[in-house]
Amino acid sequence: MRILVTGATGKVGQTFLKAFLADTRFSGAIVRAFCHNRVVEASERVEVVKGSMSSRDDVARAMAEVTHVLHLATCKETPEDIMDVAIKGFFWLLEEARLSTTFQQLILIGGDAGMGHFVYPHPIPVTETQKHSAYPGCYALSKVLEEVLLEQYYIQYNLNGCCLRAPWIMEKDDFKYTQSFGEDVFGGPRWRDLVGEDAADSYQAASTTPILCDPEGNPIKRNFVHVSDLVSAMLAALDHPKAHQQTFNICMDEPVDYGFVAEYLNQTRGFPSVKITTEFHSTWLDNAKARFLLGWKPVYDTAKLIDAAYDYQRPVSDPRVIWYPG
């Protein structure tokens, strides 16, 4: 096995490399990391190929003698880059895969952005059979187009592929900072923009927990997955016969309920809370198909996700990178 990993330097890629190299099932396998700006450290079992996803020649070099592909590389809300990286780059991967004499399987890490995330109402659980519904912006659109490209290669060339559709991916203290009223917030919503600077400063000083609510004032349920659970699903899908040309929702068994988060943090840490009414809606991503066909199940529930994030002690050598979409 020689597995090409795009996006190997990211959160998911780094976690996957450690788990894959430590897994005795893949003890003879080689990892080839396709890198652009940042690079991973090469070793006896890790090869590094530098290049651009938008260049067919670079992708072809990276795909030489590859048996498996794990496609993680993507962009966020960057219209000037996203079609080259996420769409053209994926197209070149698919083209080289179908022409390869060594290729066996491709795994795409998709996202629930392609299903509308919490932007649209979802009156029933979101399963793999639901139609795509990208919310406004180029990132969600790219997640839809990736899945459609892969599905069409199943039809056109009977390609052996699999899509693992993940919601927001958490690690270390990420979840703690999704709750921050400060400028250090991780991802969205950006609570300061919803409540104003003065109120946000006051809430931040009091360690207040925001309760994200729908237009009717009900606490929202929102999907997350811990990076270790996503990686365990990736390892389960590798060469699994029931993963052939399938899409799987990879997420916690139940979505995070912002009302429960506030109650739990109050009980365990004494934090106050405040309701914030928004235009967003609850959504429940159903992972039953992955549990049934792959024999996979997540380790993290909401309480474990909270405790892991709030108990995490970040080393000085690993400073937080503040990111907000848009």
mmCIF file with all atom_site columns, N, CA, C and O in Angstrom, residues 168-202:
data_model
loop_
_atom_site.group_PDB
_atom_site.id
_atom_site.type_symbol
_atom_site.label_atom_id
_atom_site.label_alt_id
_atom_site.label_comp_id
_atom_site.label_asym_id
_atom_site.label_entity_id
_atom_site.label_seq_id
_atom_site.pdbx_PDB_ins_code
_atom_site.Cartn_x
_atom_site.Cartn_y
_atom_site.Cartn_z
_atom_site.occupancy
_atom_site.B_iso_or_equiv
_atom_site.pdbx_formal_charge
_atom_site.auth_seq_id
_atom_site.auth_comp_id
_atom_site.auth_asym_id
_atom_site.auth_atom_id
_atom_site.pdbx_PDB_model_num
ATOM 1   N N  . TRP A 1 168 ? -18.298 19.947 11.812 1.00 0.00 ? 168 TRP A N  1
ATOM 2   C CA . TRP A 1 168 ? -17.184 20.731 12.327 1.00 0.00 ? 168 TRP A CA 1
ATOM 3   C C  . TRP A 1 168 ? -16.256 19.832 13.154 1.00 0.00 ? 168 TRP A C  1
ATOM 4   O O  . TRP A 1 168 ? -16.701 19.131 14.062 1.00 0.00 ? 168 TRP A O  1
ATOM 5   N N  . ILE A 1 169 ? -14.974 19.870 12.826 1.00 0.00 ? 169 ILE A N  1
ATOM 6   C CA . ILE A 1 169 ? -13.996 18.952 13.413 1.00 0.00 ? 169 ILE A CA 1
ATOM 7   C C  . ILE A 1 169 ? -13.273 19.627 14.577 1.00 0.00 ? 169 ILE A C  1
ATOM 8   O O  . ILE A 1 169 ? -12.679 20.698 14.414 1.00 0.00 ? 169 ILE A O  1
ATOM 9   N N  . MET A 1 170 ? -13.305 18.973 15.739 1.00 0.00 ? 170 MET A N  1
ATOM 10  C CA . MET A 1 170 ? -12.726 19.533 16.954 1.00 0.00 ? 170 MET A CA 1
ATOM 11  C C  . MET A 1 170 ? -11.474 18.768 17.378 1.00 0.00 ? 170 MET A C  1
ATOM 12  O O  . MET A 1 170 ? -11.380 17.550 17.185 1.00 0.00 ? 170 MET A O  1
ATOM 13  N N  . GLU A 1 171 ? -10.522 19.477 17.980 1.00 0.00 ? 171 GLU A N  1
ATOM 14  C CA . GLU A 1 171 ? -9.378  18.853 18.649 1.00 0.00 ? 171 GLU A CA 1
ATOM 15  C C  . GLU A 1 171 ? -8.913  19.784 19.767 1.00 0.00 ? 171 GLU A C  1
ATOM 16  O O  . GLU A 1 171 ? -9.298  20.949 19.837 1.00 0.00 ? 171 GLU A O  1
ATOM 17  N N  . LYS A 1 172 ? -8.103  19.260 20.671 1.00 0.00 ? 172 LYS A N  1
ATOM 18  C CA . LYS A 1 172 ? -7.465  20.048 21.729 1.00 0.00 ? 172 LYS A CA 1
ATOM 19  C C  . LYS A 1 172 ? -8.491  20.948 22.414 1.00 0.00 ? 172 LYS A C  1
ATOM 20  O O  . LYS A 1 172 ? -9.494  20.464 22.932 1.00 0.00 ? 172 LYS A O  1
ATOM 21  N N  . ASP A 1 173 ? -8.259  22.283 22.441 1.00 0.00 ? 173 ASP A N  1
ATOM 22  C CA . ASP A 1 173 ? -9.192  23.199 23.114 1.00 0.00 ? 173 ASP A CA 1
ATOM 23  C C  . ASP A 1 173 ? -10.114 23.920 22.143 1.00 0.00 ? 173 ASP A C  1
ATOM 24  O O  . ASP A 1 173 ? -10.688 24.966 22.465 1.00 0.00 ? 173 ASP A O  1
ATOM 25  N N  . ASP A 1 174 ? -10.276 23.370 20.936 1.00 0.00 ? 174 ASP A N  1
ATOM 26  C CA . ASP A 1 174 ? -11.113 24.031 19.926 1.00 0.00 ? 174 ASP A CA 1
ATOM 27  C C  . ASP A 1 174 ? -12.503 24.358 20.453 1.00 0.00 ? 174 ASP A C  1
ATOM 28  O O  . ASP A 1 174 ? -12.998 25.487 20.304 1.00 0.00 ? 174 ASP A O  1
ATOM 29  N N  . PHE A 1 175 ? -13.171 23.362 21.061 1.00 0.00 ? 175 PHE A N  1
ATOM 30  C CA . PHE A 1 175 ? -14.563 23.589 21.452 1.00 0.00 ? 175 PHE A CA 1
ATOM 31  C C  . PHE A 1 175 ? -14.676 24.703 22.487 1.00 0.00 ? 175 PHE A C  1
ATOM 32  O O  . PHE A 1 175 ? -15.629 25.489 22.474 1.00 0.00 ? 175 PHE A O  1
ATOM 33  N N  . LYS A 1 176 ? -13.713 24.805 23.385 1.00 0.00 ? 176 LYS A N  1
ATOM 34  C CA . LYS A 1 176 ? -13.710 25.881 24.375 1.00 0.00 ? 176 LYS A CA 1
ATOM 35  C C  . LYS A 1 176 ? -13.749 27.242 23.689 1.00 0.00 ? 176 LYS A C  1
ATOM 36  O O  . LYS A 1 176 ? -14.480 28.143 24.118 1.00 0.00 ? 176 LYS A O  1
ATOM 37  N N  . TYR A 1 177 ? -12.999 27.366 22.607 1.00 0.00 ? 177 TYR A N  1
ATOM 38  C CA . TYR A 1 177 ? -12.911 28.668 21.940 1.00 0.00 ? 177 TYR A CA 1
ATOM 39  C C  . TYR A 1 177 ? -14.048 28.908 20.953 1.00 0.00 ? 177 TYR A C  1
ATOM 40  O O  . TYR A 1 177 ? -14.207 30.033 20.474 1.00 0.00 ? 177 TYR A O  1
ATOM 41  N N  . THR A 1 178 ? -14.846 27.881 20.668 1.00 0.00 ? 178 THR A N  1
ATOM 42  C CA . THR A 1 178 ? -16.073 28.152 19.920 1.00 0.00 ? 178 THR A CA 1
ATOM 43  C C  . THR A 1 178 ? -17.068 28.910 20.796 1.00 0.00 ? 178 THR A C  1
ATOM 44  O O  . THR A 1 178 ? -18.011 29.517 20.293 1.00 0.00 ? 178 THR A O  1
ATOM 45  N N  . GLN A 1 179 ? -16.853 28.872 22.117 1.00 0.00 ? 179 GLN A N  1
ATOM 46  C CA . GLN A 1 179 ? -17.765 29.489 23.081 1.00 0.00 ? 179 GLN A CA 1
ATOM 47  C C  . GLN A 1 179 ? -17.286 30.866 23.545 1.00 0.00 ? 179 GLN A C  1
ATOM 48  O O  . GLN A 1 179 ? -17.912 31.469 24.409 1.00 0.00 ? 179 GLN A O  1
ATOM 49  N N  . SER A 1 180 ? -16.202 31.359 22.982 1.00 0.00 ? 180 SER A N  1
ATOM 50  C CA . SER A 1 180 ? -15.605 32.601 23.466 1.00 0.00 ? 180 SER A CA 1
ATOM 51  C C  . SER A 1 180 ? -16.277 33.845 22.897 1.00 0.00 ? 180 SER A C  1
ATOM 52  O O  . SER A 1 180 ? -16.505 33.948 21.686 1.00 0.00 ? 180 SER A O  1
ATOM 53  N N  . PHE A 1 181 ? -16.560 34.808 23.783 1.00 0.00 ? 181 PHE A N  1
ATOM 54  C CA . PHE A 1 181 ? -17.061 36.112 23.354 1.00 0.00 ? 181 PHE A CA 1
ATOM 55  C C  . PHE A 1 181 ? -15.915 37.046 22.945 1.00 0.00 ? 181 PHE A C  1
ATOM 56  O O  . PHE A 1 181 ? -16.158 38.176 22.536 1.00 0.00 ? 181 PHE A O  1
ATOM 57  N N  . GLY A 1 182 ? -14.692 36.585 23.050 1.00 0.00 ? 182 GLY A N  1
ATOM 58  C CA . GLY A 1 182 ? -13.539 37.415 22.739 1.00 0.00 ? 182 GLY A CA 1
ATOM 59  C C  . GLY A 1 182 ? -13.140 37.348 21.279 1.00 0.00 ? 182 GLY A C  1
ATOM 60  O O  . GLY A 1 182 ? -13.758 36.668 20.454 1.00 0.00 ? 182 GLY A O  1
ATOM 61  N N  . GLU A 1 183 ? -12.056 38.047 20.975 1.00 0.00 ? 183 GLU A N  1
ATOM 62  C CA . GLU A 1 183 ? -11.509 38.030 19.624 1.00 0.00 ? 183 GLU A CA 1
ATOM 63  C C  . GLU A 1 183 ? -10.840 36.698 19.312 1.00 0.00 ? 183 GLU A C  1
ATOM 64  O O  . GLU A 1 183 ? -10.501 36.421 18.166 1.00 0.00 ? 183 GLU A O  1
ATOM 65  N N  . ASP A 1 184 ? -10.659 35.870 20.326 1.00 0.00 ? 184 ASP A N  1
ATOM 66  C CA . ASP A 1 184 ? -10.004 34.576 20.144 1.00 0.00 ? 184 ASP A CA 1
ATOM 67  C C  . ASP A 1 184 ? -10.980 33.472 19.773 1.00 0.00 ? 184 ASP A C  1
ATOM 68  O O  . ASP A 1 184 ? -10.636 32.290 19.791 1.00 0.00 ? 184 ASP A O  1
ATOM 69  N N  . VAL A 1 185 ? -12.214 33.828 19.400 1.00 0.00 ? 185 VAL A N  1
ATOM 70  C CA . VAL A 1 185 ? -13.235 32.838 19.053 1.00 0.00 ? 185 VAL A CA 1
ATOM 71  C C  . VAL A 1 185 ? -12.744 31.959 17.911 1.00 0.00 ? 185 VAL A C  1
ATOM 72  O O  . VAL A 1 185 ? -12.050 32.419 16.999 1.00 0.00 ? 185 VAL A O  1
ATOM 73  N N  . PHE A 1 186 ? -13.089 30.689 17.970 1.00 0.00 ? 186 PHE A N  1
ATOM 74  C CA . PHE A 1 186 ? -12.749 29.754 16.916 1.00 0.00 ? 186 PHE A CA 1
ATOM 75  C C  . PHE A 1 186 ? -13.985 29.487 16.075 1.00 0.00 ? 186 PHE A C  1
ATOM 76  O O  . PHE A 1 186 ? -14.985 28.976 16.561 1.00 0.00 ? 186 PHE A O  1
ATOM 77  N N  . GLY A 1 187 ? -13.926 29.830 14.799 1.00 0.00 ? 187 GLY A N  1
ATOM 78  C CA . GLY A 1 187 ? -15.042 29.582 13.896 1.00 0.00 ? 187 GLY A CA 1
ATOM 79  C C  . GLY A 1 187 ? -16.224 30.496 14.142 1.00 0.00 ? 187 GLY A C  1
ATOM 80  O O  . GLY A 1 187 ? -16.079 31.619 14.594 1.00 0.00 ? 187 GLY A O  1
ATOM 81  N N  . GLY A 1 188 ? -17.409 30.012 13.831 1.00 0.00 ? 188 GLY A N  1
ATOM 82  C CA . GLY A 1 188 ? -18.590 30.856 13.935 1.00 0.00 ? 188 GLY A CA 1
ATOM 83  C C  . GLY A 1 188 ? -19.750 30.132 14.626 1.00 0.00 ? 188 GLY A C  1
ATOM 84  O O  . GLY A 1 188 ? -19.750 28.907 14.714 1.00 0.00 ? 188 GLY A O  1
ATOM 85  N N  . PRO A 1 189 ? -20.719 30.916 15.144 1.00 0.00 ? 189 PRO A N  1
ATOM 86  C CA . PRO A 1 189 ? -20.857 32.350 15.000 1.00 0.00 ? 189 PRO A CA 1
ATOM 87  C C  . PRO A 1 189 ? -19.787 33.132 15.776 1.00 0.00 ? 189 PRO A C  1
ATOM 88  O O  . PRO A 1 189 ? -19.225 32.625 16.756 1.00 0.00 ? 189 PRO A O  1
ATOM 89  N N  . ARG A 1 190 ? -19.576 34.338 15.343 1.00 0.00 ? 190 ARG A N  1
ATOM 90  C CA . ARG A 1 190 ? -18.699 35.256 16.064 1.00 0.00 ? 190 ARG A CA 1
ATOM 91  C C  . ARG A 1 190 ? -19.598 36.041 17.010 1.00 0.00 ? 190 ARG A C  1
ATOM 92  O O  . ARG A 1 190 ? -20.290 36.970 16.625 1.00 0.00 ? 190 ARG A O  1
ATOM 93  N N  . TRP A 1 191 ? -19.578 35.615 18.268 1.00 0.00 ? 191 TRP A N  1
ATOM 94  C CA . TRP A 1 191 ? -20.554 36.095 19.237 1.00 0.00 ? 191 TRP A CA 1
ATOM 95  C C  . TRP A 1 191 ? -20.514 37.612 19.415 1.00 0.00 ? 191 TRP A C  1
ATOM 96  O O  . TRP A 1 191 ? -21.552 38.243 19.643 1.00 0.00 ? 191 TRP A O  1
ATOM 97  N N  . ARG A 1 192 ? -19.352 38.214 19.296 1.00 0.00 ? 192 ARG A N  1
ATOM 98  C CA . ARG A 1 192 ? -19.237 39.672 19.459 1.00 0.00 ? 192 ARG A CA 1
ATOM 99  C C  . ARG A 1 192 ? -20.092 40.421 18.444 1.00 0.00 ? 192 ARG A C  1
ATOM 100 O O  . ARG A 1 192 ? -20.649 41.476 18.742 1.00 0.00 ? 192 ARG A O  1
ATOM 101 N N  . ASP A 1 193 ? -20.157 39.861 17.237 1.00 0.00 ? 193 ASP A N  1
ATOM 102 C CA . ASP A 1 193 ? -20.942 40.517 16.194 1.00 0.00 ? 193 ASP A CA 1
ATOM 103 C C  . ASP A 1 193 ? -22.444 40.431 16.484 1.00 0.00 ? 193 ASP A C  1
ATOM 104 O O  . ASP A 1 193 ? -23.223 41.261 15.990 1.00 0.00 ? 193 ASP A O  1
ATOM 105 N N  . LEU A 1 194 ? -22.848 39.439 17.266 1.00 0.00 ? 194 LEU A N  1
ATOM 106 C CA . LEU A 1 194 ? -24.272 39.247 17.554 1.00 0.00 ? 194 LEU A CA 1
ATOM 107 C C  . LEU A 1 194 ? -24.752 40.066 18.747 1.00 0.00 ? 194 LEU A C  1
ATOM 108 O O  . LEU A 1 194 ? -25.925 40.460 18.796 1.00 0.00 ? 194 LEU A O  1
ATOM 109 N N  . VAL A 1 195 ? -23.866 40.319 19.720 1.00 0.00 ? 195 VAL A N  1
ATOM 110 C CA . VAL A 1 195 ? -24.298 40.993 20.944 1.00 0.00 ? 195 VAL A CA 1
ATOM 111 C C  . VAL A 1 195 ? -23.716 42.396 21.112 1.00 0.00 ? 195 VAL A C  1
ATOM 112 O O  . VAL A 1 195 ? -24.164 43.148 21.988 1.00 0.00 ? 195 VAL A O  1
ATOM 113 N N  . GLY A 1 196 ? -22.723 42.755 20.303 1.00 0.00 ? 196 GLY A N  1
ATOM 114 C CA . GLY A 1 196 ? -22.081 44.059 20.448 1.00 0.00 ? 196 GLY A CA 1
ATOM 115 C C  . GLY A 1 196 ? -20.833 43.985 21.303 1.00 0.00 ? 196 GLY A C  1
ATOM 116 O O  . GLY A 1 196 ? -20.685 43.100 22.151 1.00 0.00 ? 196 GLY A O  1
ATOM 117 N N  . GLU A 1 197 ? -19.944 44.936 21.094 1.00 0.00 ? 197 GLU A N  1
ATOM 118 C CA . GLU A 1 197 ? -18.635 44.920 21.750 1.00 0.00 ? 197 GLU A CA 1
ATOM 119 C C  . GLU A 1 197 ? -18.734 45.018 23.279 1.00 0.00 ? 197 GLU A C  1
ATOM 120 O O  . GLU A 1 197 ? -18.067 44.285 24.010 1.00 0.00 ? 197 GLU A O  1
ATOM 121 N N  . ASP A 1 198 ? -19.548 45.951 23.780 1.00 0.00 ? 198 ASP A N  1
ATOM 122 C CA . ASP A 1 198 ? -19.625 46.160 25.234 1.00 0.00 ? 198 ASP A CA 1
ATOM 123 C C  . ASP A 1 198 ? -20.171 44.930 25.944 1.00 0.00 ? 198 ASP A C  1
ATOM 124 O O  . ASP A 1 198 ? -19.620 44.481 26.972 1.00 0.00 ? 198 ASP A O  1
ATOM 125 N N  . ALA A 1 199 ? -21.265 44.390 25.422 1.00 0.00 ? 199 ALA A N  1
ATOM 126 C CA . ALA A 1 199 ? -21.854 43.198 26.036 1.00 0.00 ? 199 ALA A CA 1
ATOM 127 C C  . ALA A 1 199 ? -20.881 42.025 25.941 1.00 0.00 ? 199 ALA A C  1
ATOM 128 O O  . ALA A 1 199 ? -20.731 41.248 26.896 1.00 0.00 ? 199 ALA A O  1
ATOM 129 N N  . ALA A 1 200 ? -20.201 41.897 24.811 1.00 0.00 ? 200 ALA A N  1
ATOM 130 C CA . ALA A 1 200 ? -19.260 40.794 24.629 1.00 0.00 ? 200 ALA A CA 1
ATOM 131 C C  . ALA A 1 200 ? -18.125 40.875 25.634 1.00 0.00 ? 200 ALA A C  1
ATOM 132 O O  . ALA A 1 200 ? -17.724 39.851 26.213 1.00 0.00 ? 200 ALA A O  1
ATOM 133 N N  . ASP A 1 201 ? -17.619 42.078 25.881 1.00 0.00 ? 201 ASP A N  1
ATOM 134 C CA . ASP A 1 201 ? -16.543 42.243 26.860 1.00 0.00 ? 201 ASP A CA 1
ATOM 135 C C  . ASP A 1 201 ? -17.009 41.837 28.254 1.00 0.00 ? 201 ASP A C  1
ATOM 136 O O  . ASP A 1 201 ? -16.271 41.186 29.010 1.00 0.00 ? 201 ASP A O  1
ATOM 137 N N  . SER A 1 202 ? -18.231 42.202 28.585 1.00 0.00 ? 202 SER A N  1
ATOM 138 C CA . SER A 1 202 ? -18.788 41.859 29.893 1.00 0.00 ? 202 SER A CA 1
ATOM 139 C C  . SER A 1 202 ? -18.973 40.345 30.025 1.00 0.00 ? 202 SER A C  1
ATOM 140 O O  . SER A 1 202 ? -18.615 39.749 31.046 1.00 0.00 ? 202 SER A O  1
#
